[in-house]
Short mmCIF file of C-alpha atoms and ligand atoms in Angstrom, two decimals:
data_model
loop_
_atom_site.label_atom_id
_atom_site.label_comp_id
_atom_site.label_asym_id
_atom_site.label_seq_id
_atom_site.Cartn_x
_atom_site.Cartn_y
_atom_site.Cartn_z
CA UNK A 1 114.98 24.54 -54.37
CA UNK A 2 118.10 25.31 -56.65
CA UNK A 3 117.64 24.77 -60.53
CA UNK A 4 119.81 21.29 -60.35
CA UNK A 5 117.15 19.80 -57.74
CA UNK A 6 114.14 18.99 -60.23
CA UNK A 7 114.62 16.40 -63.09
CA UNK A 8 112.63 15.86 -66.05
CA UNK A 9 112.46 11.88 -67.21
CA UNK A 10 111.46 10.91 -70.80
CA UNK A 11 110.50 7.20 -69.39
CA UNK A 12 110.44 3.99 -72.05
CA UNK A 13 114.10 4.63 -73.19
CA UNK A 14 116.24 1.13 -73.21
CA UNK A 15 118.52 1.43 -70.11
CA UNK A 16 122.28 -0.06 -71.92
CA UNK A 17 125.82 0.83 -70.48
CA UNK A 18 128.69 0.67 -67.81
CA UNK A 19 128.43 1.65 -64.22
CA UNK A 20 131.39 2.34 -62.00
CA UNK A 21 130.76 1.72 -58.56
CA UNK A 22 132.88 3.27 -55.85
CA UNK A 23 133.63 2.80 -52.27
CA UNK A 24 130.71 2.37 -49.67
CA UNK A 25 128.49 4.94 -48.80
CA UNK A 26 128.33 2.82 -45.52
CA UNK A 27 131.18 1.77 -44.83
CA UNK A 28 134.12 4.84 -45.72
CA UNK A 29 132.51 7.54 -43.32
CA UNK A 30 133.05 4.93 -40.15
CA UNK A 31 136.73 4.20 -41.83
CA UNK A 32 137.55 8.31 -41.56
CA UNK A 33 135.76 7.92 -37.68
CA UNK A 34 138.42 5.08 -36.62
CA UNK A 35 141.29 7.28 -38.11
CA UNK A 36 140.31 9.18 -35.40
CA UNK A 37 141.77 7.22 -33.25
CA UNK A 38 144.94 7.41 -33.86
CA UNK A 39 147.63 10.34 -34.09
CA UNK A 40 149.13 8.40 -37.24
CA UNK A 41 148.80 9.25 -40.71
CA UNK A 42 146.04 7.13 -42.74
CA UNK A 43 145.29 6.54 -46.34
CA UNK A 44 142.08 5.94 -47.71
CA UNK A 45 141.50 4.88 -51.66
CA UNK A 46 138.38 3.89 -53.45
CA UNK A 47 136.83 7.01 -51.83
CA UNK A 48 133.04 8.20 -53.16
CA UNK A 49 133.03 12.25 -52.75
CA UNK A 50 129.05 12.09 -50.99
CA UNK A 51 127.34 14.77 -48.40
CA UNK A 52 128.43 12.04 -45.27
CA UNK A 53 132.22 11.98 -46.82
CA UNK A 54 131.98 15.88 -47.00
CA UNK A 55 130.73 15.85 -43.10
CA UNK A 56 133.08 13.95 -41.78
CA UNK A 57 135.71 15.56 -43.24
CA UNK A 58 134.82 18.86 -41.64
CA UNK A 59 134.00 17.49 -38.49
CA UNK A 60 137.55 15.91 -38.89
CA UNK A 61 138.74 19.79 -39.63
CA UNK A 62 137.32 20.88 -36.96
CA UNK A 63 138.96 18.12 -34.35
CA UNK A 64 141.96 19.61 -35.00
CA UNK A 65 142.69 16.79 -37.88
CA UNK A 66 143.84 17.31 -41.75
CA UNK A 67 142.11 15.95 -44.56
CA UNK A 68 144.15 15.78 -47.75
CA UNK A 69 142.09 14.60 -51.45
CA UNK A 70 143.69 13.12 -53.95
CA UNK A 71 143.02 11.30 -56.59
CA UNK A 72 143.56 8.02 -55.00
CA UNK A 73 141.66 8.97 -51.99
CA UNK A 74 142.19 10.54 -48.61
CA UNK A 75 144.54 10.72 -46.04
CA UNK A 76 143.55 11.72 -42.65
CA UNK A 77 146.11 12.82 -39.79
CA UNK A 78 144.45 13.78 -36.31
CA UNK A 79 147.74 14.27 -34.24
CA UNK A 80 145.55 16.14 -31.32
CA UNK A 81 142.20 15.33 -31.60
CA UNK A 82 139.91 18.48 -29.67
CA UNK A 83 136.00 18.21 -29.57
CA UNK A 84 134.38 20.46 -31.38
CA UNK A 85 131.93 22.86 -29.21
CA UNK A 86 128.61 21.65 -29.65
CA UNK A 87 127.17 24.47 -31.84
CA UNK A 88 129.39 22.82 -34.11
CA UNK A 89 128.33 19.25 -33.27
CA UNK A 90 125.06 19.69 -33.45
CA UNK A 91 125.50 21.22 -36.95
CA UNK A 92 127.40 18.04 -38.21
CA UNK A 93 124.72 15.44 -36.73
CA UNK A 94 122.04 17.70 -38.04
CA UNK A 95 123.34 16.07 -41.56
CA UNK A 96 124.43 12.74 -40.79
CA UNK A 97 124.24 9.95 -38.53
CA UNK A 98 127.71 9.17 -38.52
CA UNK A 99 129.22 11.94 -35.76
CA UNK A 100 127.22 9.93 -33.43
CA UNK A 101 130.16 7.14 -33.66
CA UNK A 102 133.09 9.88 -33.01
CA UNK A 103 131.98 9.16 -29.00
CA UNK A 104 134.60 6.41 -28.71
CA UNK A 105 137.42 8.56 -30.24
CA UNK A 106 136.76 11.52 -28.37
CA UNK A 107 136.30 9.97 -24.95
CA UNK A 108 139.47 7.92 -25.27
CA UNK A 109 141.48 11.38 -26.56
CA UNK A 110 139.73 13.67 -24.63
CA UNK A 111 137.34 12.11 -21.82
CA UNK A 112 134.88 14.04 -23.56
CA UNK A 113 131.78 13.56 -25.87
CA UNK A 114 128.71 15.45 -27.13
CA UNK A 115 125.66 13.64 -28.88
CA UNK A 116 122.77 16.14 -30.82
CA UNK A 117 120.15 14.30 -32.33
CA UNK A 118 121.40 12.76 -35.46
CA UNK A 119 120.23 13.36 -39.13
CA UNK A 120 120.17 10.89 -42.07
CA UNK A 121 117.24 9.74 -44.16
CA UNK A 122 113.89 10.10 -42.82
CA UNK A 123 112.64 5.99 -42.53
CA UNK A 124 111.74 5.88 -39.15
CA UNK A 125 112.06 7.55 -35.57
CA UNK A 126 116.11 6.39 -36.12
CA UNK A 127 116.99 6.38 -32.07
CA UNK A 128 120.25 6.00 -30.54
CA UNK A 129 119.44 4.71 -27.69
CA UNK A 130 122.02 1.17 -28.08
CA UNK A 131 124.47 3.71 -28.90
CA UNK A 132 124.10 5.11 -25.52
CA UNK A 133 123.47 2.13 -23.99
CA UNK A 134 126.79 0.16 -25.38
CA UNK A 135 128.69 3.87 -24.33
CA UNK A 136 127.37 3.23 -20.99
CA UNK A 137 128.28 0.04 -20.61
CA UNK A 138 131.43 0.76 -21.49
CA UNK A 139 131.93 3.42 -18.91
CA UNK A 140 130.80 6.97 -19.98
CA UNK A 141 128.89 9.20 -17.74
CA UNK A 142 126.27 10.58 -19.41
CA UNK A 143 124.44 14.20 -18.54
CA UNK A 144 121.04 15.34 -20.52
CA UNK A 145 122.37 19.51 -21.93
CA UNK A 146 120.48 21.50 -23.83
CA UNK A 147 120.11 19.61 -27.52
CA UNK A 148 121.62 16.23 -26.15
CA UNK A 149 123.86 14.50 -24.14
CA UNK A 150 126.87 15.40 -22.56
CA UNK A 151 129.58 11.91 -22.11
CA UNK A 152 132.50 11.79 -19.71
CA UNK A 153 135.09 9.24 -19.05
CA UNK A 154 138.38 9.19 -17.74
CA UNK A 155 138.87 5.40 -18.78
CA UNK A 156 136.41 3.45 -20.81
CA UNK A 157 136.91 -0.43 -19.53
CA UNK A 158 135.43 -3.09 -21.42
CA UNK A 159 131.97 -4.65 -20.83
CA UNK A 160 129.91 -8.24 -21.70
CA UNK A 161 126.74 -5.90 -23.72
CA UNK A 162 124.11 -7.48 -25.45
CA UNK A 163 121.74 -5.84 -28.25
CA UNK A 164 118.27 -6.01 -28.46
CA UNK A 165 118.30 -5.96 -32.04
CA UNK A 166 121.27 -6.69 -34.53
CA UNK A 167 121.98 -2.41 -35.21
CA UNK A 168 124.69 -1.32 -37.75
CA UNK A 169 125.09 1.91 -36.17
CA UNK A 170 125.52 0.59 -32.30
CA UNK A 171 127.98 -2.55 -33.74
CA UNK A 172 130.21 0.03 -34.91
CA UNK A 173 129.67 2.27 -31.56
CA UNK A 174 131.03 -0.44 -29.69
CA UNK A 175 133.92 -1.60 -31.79
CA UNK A 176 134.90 2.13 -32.06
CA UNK A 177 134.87 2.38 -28.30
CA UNK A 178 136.08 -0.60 -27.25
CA UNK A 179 139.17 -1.47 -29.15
CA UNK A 180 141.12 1.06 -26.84
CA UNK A 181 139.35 0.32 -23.64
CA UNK A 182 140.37 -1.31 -20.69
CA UNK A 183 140.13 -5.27 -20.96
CA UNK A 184 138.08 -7.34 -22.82
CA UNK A 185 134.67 -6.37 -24.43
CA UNK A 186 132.01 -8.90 -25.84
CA UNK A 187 128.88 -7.76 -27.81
CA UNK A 188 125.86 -10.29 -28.58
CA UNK A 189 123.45 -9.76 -31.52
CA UNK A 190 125.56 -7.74 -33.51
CA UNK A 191 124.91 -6.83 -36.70
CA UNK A 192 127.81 -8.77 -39.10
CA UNK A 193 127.20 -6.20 -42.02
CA UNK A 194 129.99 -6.55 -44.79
CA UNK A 195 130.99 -2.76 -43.61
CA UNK A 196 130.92 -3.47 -40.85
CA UNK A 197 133.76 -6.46 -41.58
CA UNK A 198 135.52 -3.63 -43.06
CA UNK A 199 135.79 -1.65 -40.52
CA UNK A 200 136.49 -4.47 -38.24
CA UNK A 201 139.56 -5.12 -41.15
CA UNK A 202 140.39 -1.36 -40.53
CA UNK A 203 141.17 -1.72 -37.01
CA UNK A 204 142.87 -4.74 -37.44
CA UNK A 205 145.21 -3.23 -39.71
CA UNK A 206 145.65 -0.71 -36.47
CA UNK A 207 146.61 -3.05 -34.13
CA UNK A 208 143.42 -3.98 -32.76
CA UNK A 209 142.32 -7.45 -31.74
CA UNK A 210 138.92 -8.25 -32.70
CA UNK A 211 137.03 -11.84 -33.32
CA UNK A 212 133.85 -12.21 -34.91
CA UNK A 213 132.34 -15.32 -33.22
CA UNK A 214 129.87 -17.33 -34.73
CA UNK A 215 126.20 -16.53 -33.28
CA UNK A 216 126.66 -12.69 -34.16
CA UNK A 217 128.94 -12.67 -31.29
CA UNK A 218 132.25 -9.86 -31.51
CA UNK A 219 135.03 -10.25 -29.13
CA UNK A 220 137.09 -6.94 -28.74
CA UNK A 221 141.02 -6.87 -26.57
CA UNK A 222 141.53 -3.49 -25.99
CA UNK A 223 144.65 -2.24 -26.65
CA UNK A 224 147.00 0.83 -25.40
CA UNK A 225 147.36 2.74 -28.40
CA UNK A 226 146.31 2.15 -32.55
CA UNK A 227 148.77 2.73 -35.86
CA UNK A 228 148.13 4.58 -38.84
CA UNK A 229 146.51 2.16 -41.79
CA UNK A 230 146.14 2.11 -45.73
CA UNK A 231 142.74 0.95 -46.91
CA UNK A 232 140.75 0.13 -49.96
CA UNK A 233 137.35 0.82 -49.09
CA UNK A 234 134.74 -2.42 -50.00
CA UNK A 235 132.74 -1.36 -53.18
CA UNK A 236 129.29 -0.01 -52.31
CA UNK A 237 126.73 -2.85 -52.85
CA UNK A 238 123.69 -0.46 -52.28
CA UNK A 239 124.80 1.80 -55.39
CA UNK A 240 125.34 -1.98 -57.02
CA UNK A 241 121.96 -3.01 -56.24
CA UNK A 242 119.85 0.18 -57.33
CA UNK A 243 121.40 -0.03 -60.74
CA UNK A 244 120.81 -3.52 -61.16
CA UNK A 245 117.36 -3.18 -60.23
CA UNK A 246 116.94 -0.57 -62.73
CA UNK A 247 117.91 -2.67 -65.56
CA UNK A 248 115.50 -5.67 -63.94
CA UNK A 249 112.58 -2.87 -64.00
CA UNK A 250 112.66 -1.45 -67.76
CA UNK A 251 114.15 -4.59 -69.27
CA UNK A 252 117.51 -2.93 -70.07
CA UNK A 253 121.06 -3.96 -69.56
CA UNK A 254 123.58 -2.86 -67.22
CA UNK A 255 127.47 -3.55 -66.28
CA UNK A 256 128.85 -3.08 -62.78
CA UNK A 257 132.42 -2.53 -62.81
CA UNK A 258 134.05 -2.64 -59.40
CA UNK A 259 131.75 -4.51 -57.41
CA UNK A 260 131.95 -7.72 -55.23
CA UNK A 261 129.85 -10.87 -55.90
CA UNK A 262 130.27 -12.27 -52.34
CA UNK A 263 128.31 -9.14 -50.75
CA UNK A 264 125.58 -8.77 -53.33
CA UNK A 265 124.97 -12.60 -52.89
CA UNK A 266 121.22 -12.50 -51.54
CA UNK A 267 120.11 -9.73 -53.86
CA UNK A 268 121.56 -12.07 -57.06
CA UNK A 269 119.97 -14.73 -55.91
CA UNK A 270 116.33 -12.78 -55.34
CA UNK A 271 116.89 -11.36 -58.93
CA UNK A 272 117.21 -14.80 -60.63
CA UNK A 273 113.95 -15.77 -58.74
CA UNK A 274 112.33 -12.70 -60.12
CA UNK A 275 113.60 -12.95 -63.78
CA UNK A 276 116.51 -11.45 -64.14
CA UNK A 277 119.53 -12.52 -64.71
CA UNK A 278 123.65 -12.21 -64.37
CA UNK A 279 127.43 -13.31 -65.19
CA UNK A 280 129.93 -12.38 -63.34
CA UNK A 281 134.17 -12.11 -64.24
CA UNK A 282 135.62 -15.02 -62.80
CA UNK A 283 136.46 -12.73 -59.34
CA UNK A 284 133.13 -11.33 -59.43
CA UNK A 285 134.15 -7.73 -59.57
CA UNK A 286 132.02 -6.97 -62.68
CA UNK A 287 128.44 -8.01 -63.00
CA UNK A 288 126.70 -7.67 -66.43
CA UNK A 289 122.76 -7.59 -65.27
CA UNK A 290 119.82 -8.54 -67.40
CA UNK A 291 116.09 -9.94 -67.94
CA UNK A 292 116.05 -13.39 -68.89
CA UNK A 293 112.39 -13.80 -69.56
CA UNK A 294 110.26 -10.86 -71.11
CA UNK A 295 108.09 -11.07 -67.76
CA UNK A 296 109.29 -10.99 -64.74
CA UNK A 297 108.61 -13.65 -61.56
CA UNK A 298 106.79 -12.12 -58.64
CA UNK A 299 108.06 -13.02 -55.15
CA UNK A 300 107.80 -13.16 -51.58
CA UNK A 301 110.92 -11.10 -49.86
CA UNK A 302 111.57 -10.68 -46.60
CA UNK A 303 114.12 -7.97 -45.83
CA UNK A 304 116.81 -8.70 -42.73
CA UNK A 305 119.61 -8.35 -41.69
CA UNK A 306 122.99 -9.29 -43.14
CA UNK A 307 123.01 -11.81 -44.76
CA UNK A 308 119.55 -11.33 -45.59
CA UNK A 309 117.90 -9.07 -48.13
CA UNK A 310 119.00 -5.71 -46.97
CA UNK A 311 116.67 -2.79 -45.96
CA UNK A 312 118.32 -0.29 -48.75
CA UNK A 313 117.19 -2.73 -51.33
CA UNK A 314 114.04 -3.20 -50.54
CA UNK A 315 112.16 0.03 -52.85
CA UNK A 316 114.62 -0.30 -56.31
CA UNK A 317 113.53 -4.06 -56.20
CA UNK A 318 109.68 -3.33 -55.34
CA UNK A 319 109.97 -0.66 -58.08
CA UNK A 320 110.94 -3.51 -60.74
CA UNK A 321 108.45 -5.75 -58.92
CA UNK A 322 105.24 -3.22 -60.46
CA UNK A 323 106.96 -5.64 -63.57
CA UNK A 324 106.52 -9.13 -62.16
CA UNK A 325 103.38 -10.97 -64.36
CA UNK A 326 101.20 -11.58 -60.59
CA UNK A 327 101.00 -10.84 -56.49
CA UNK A 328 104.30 -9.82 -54.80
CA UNK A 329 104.27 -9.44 -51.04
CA UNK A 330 107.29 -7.69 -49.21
CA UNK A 331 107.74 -7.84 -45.48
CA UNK A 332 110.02 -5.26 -44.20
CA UNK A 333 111.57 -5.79 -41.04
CA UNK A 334 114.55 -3.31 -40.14
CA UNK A 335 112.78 -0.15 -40.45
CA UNK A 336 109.18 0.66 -39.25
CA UNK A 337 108.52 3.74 -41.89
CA UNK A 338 110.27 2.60 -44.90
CA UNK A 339 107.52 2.36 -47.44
CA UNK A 340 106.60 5.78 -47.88
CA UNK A 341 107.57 5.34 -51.77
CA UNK A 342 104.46 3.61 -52.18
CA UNK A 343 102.10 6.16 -52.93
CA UNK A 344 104.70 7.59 -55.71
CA UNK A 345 104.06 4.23 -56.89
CA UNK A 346 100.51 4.41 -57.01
CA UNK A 347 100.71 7.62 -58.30
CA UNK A 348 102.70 6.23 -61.60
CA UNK A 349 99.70 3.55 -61.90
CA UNK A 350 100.92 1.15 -59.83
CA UNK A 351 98.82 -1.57 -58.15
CA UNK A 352 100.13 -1.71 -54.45
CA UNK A 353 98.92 -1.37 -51.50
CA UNK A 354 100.71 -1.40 -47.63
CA UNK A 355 99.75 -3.61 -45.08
CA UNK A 356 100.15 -3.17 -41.01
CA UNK A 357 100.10 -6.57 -40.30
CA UNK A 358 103.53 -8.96 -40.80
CA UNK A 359 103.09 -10.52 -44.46
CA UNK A 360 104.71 -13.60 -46.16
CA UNK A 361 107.19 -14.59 -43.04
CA UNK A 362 108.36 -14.23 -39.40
CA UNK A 363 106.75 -12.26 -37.18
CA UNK A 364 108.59 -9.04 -36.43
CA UNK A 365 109.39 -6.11 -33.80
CA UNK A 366 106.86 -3.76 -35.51
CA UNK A 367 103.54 -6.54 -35.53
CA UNK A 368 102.00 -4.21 -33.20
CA UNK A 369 101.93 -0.44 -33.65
CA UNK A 370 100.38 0.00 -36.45
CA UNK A 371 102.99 0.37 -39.31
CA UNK A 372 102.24 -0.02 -42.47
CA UNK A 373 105.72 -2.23 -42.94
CA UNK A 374 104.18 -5.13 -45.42
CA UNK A 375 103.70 -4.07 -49.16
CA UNK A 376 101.83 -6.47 -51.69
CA UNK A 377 102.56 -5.33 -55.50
CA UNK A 378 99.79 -6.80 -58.48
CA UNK A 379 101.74 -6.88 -61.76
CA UNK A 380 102.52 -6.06 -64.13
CA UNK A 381 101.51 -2.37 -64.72
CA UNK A 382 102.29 -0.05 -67.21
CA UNK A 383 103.15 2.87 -65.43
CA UNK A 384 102.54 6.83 -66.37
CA UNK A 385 105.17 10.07 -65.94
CA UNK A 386 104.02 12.37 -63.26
CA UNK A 387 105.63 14.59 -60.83
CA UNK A 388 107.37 12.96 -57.58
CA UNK A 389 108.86 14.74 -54.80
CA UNK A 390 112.21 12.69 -53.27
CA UNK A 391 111.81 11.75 -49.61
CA UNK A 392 114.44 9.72 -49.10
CA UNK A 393 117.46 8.28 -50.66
CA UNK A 394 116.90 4.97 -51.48
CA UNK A 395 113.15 5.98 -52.53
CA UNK A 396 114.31 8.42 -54.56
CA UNK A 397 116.57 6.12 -56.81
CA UNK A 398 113.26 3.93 -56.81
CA UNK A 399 111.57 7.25 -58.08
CA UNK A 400 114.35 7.33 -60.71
CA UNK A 401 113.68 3.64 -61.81
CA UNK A 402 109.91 4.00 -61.91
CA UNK A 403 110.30 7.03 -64.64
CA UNK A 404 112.25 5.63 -66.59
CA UNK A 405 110.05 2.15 -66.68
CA UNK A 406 106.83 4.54 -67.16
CA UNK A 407 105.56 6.08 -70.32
CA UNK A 408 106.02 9.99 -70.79
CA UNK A 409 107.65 12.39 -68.79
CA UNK A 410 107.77 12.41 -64.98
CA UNK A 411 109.31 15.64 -62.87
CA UNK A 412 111.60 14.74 -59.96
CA UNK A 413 111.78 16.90 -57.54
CA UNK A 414 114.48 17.06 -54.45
CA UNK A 415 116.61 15.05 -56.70
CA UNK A 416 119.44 16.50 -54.85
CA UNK A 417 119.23 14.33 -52.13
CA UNK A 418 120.09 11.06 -53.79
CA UNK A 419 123.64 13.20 -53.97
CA UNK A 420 123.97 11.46 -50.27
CA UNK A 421 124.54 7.74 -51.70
CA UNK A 422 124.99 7.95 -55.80
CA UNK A 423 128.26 9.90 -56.73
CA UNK A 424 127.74 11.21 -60.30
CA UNK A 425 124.27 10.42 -60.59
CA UNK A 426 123.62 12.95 -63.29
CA UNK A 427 126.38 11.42 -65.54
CA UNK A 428 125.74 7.88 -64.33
CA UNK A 429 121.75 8.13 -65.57
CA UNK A 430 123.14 9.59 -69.26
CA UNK A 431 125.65 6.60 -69.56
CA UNK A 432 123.26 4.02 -69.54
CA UNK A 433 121.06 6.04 -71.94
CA UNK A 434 117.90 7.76 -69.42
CA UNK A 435 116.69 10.32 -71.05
CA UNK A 436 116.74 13.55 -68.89
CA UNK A 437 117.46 17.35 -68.32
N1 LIG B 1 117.75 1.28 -33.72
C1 LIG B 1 117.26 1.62 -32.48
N2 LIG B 1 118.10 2.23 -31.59
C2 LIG B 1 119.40 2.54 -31.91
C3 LIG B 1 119.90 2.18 -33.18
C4 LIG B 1 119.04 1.56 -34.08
O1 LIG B 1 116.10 1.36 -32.18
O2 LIG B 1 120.12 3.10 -31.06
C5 LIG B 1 116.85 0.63 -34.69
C6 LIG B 1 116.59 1.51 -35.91
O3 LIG B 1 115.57 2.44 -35.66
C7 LIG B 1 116.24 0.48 -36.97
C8 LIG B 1 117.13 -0.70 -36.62
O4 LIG B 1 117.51 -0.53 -35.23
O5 LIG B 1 114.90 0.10 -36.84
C9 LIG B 1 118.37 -0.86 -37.45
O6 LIG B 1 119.11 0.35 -37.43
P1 LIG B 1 120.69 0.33 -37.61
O7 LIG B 1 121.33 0.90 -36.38
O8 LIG B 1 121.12 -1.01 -38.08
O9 LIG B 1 120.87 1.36 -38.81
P2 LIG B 1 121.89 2.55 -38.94
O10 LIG B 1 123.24 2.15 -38.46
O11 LIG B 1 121.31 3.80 -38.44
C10 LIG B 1 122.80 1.83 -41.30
C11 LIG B 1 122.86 2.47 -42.65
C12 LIG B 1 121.47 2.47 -43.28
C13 LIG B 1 120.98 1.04 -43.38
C14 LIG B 1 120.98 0.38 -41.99
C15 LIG B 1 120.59 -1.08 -42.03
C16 LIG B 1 124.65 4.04 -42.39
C17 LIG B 1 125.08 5.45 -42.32
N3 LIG B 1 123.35 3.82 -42.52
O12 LIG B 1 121.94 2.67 -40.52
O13 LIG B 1 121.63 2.99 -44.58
O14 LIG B 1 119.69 1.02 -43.90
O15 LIG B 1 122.30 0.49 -41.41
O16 LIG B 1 121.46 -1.80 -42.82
O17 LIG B 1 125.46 3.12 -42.35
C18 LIG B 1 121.02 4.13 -46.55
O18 LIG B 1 122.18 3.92 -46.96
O19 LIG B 1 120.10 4.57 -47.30
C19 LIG B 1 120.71 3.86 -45.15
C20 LIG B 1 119.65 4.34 -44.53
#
């Protein structure tokens, strides 16, 4: 663990200042994947310098492609794109999830593509078996090698594929691999993600002919060959929401400059139910967050997918929910293992406590199996400092929000992982006043 990895956190201080919030976490890395494929130049701006940006970039480097920085952004230029050997591969998706979704550029290029086991956060087994299954579909041969699979195509052609459950990830597979193959492609149950209607703009811009149908439906023409694009990446509405929940949880204030109302809209409307509060500039790109009542609401939430309460919100907003003046119960529903925060939680003081069974709601895909998905929160609590170890990203913002709501001092350790979704955390947390070193 390097020096810069542990945090101290003098909670209690009055959270007060300006965030800037950059492009999305979620959304640019599967921009720099569909610039992929094409030989022309592309320009990237809003870009947020995180470990996934940093991935794909080399992964990029070593496709044979050019990255360029500057201070606008990035421009990418893969004029021959080669696959990297997988050594290399398995490297990259060691780190990140997203070299998983280079399988529709590189077949289409090169008739050739290698999947390892991919990294990301630890919430969950994390599969990628509709990835495989929409590649499939689509054509590729696929061949089990030593550390993953080996895919082959000469042509993909396009496919009617159906999802068994709305996935970001396997959307973006399948609009990746089918807006250059062979005839028309139709996907049910997508997921409808705002990144991934960026993406979707993206290829647009590259010639691609896409419709988003009503009943998560996405209708994909392939075409012969994609153009180069300039792109303003969507603002990251994750980054948007931890900071918001922040100021919710220790009754502080906080500014969002460069956001967009329309994508945060279930999260403002859960924080107005809770207590909170927020005015937006007429087009919503800066949100000025607050508590409109000393003690906050507690709820019932449900997480979902888009446009529901997202998954990555879930554990900032429980954090600030150890606030709410009664019982809170949250069902989550995307991932099976993300609640692992809770016992930080308790740890601090809090009164929570996880549930196997489906609470407050629907019945979901995990009711049996024995996951402790539902949470139920007893407020409020004053919570203690103490020492918390970061085991994922979103979790470890929530770690972040529950020091700095709790009394004394509370060590953070593996605080270098929340370096893979908040750019500039360090300088973020002293401009809104958080007391650290
Ligand atoms: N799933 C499968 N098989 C698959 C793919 C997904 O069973 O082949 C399951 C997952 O295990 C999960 C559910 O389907 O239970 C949804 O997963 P999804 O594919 O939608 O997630 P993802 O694409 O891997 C992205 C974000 C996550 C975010 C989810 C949900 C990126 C790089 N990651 O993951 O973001 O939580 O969508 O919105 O875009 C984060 O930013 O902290 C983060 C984890």
């Amino acid at each position: 663990m390097s020096d810069t990895d542990v945090l101290q956190l003098r909670g209690g201080a009055k959270v007060d200042g300006n965030i800037d919030i950059k492009g999305s976490k979620n959304a640019l890395p599967k921009i720099m994947v569909a610039a992929m494929l094409t030989e022309e130049r592309c320009e990237i701006e809003n870009v947020s310098w995180l470990s996934d940006t940093r991935t794909m970039t080399e992964l990029i480097e070593a496709s044979g492609g050019t990255v360029g920085r500057s201070t606008a952004g990035l421009s990418i230029e893969v004029s021959t794109l080669g696959v990297p050997d997988t050594t290399a591969m398995r490297e990259f998706s060691g780190r990140s999830r997203i070299p998983v979704l280079t399988c529709g550029p590189a077949l289409h290029r090169t008739g050739e593509a290698y999947i390892s086991s991919p990294g990301g956060c630890t919430i969950g087994p994390r599969p990628v078996d509709f990835h495989l299954d929409v590649l499939r579909r689509l054509g590729a041969e696929t061949v089990d090698v030593p550390g993953g699979i080996q895919l082959s195509a000469t042509r993909l052609t396009g496919a009617k594929i159906e999802l068994p459950f709305p996935s970001v990830g396997a959307t973006e597979q399948f609009l990746l691999s089918a807006c250059l193959a062979d005839g028309d492609s139709e996907l049910c149950n997508a997921a409808v993600e705002p990144e991934i209607l960026d993406l979707i703009t993206v290829l647009q811009k590259m010639g691609s002919l896409i419709n988003v149908e009503t009943n998560r439906a996405i209708t994909v023409t392939g075409v012969k060959r994609l153009r180069g694009f300039t792109h303003r990446v969507i603002p990251d509405r994750l980054e948007a929401a931890s900071w918001a929940s922040l100021a919710l949880a220790t009754d502080g204030e906080i500014t969002l400059d460069g956001v967009r109302q329309q994508d945060l809209a279930t999260y403002l409307n859960t924080y107005r139910r809770a207590g909170g509060d927020f005015e937006a500039s007429p087009d919503g790109t800066t949100i000025r967050f607050w508590r409109s009542q000393s003690m906050l609401r507690p709820l019932a939430v449900e997480t979902s997918v888009h446009p529901g309460f997202m998954t990555d919100w879930q554990s900032p907003f429980v954090t600030a929910l150890t606030q709410a003046d009664g019982i809170s119960v949250i069902h989550e529903t995307v991932y099976e293992d993300r609640t692992g925060y809770v016992d930080a939680l308790k740890a601090l003081g809090a009164n929570i406590g996880l549930f196997t069974e489906c609470l407050g709601g629907t019945t979901c895909r995990f009711a049996r199996g024995n996951h402790p998905h539902s949470i139920v929160v007893v407020g409020p609590t004053k919570l203690q400092g103490t020492e918390l170890h970061v085991p994922d990203l979103r979790a470890g913002f929530s770690y972040l929000i529950a020091a700095a709501a709790a009394n004394g001092v509370s060590t953070i350790t593996g605080i270098d992982l929340l370096d893979r979704g908040y750019e500039n955390l360090r300088g973020k947390m002293a401009t809104v006043g958080i007391d650290f070193e």
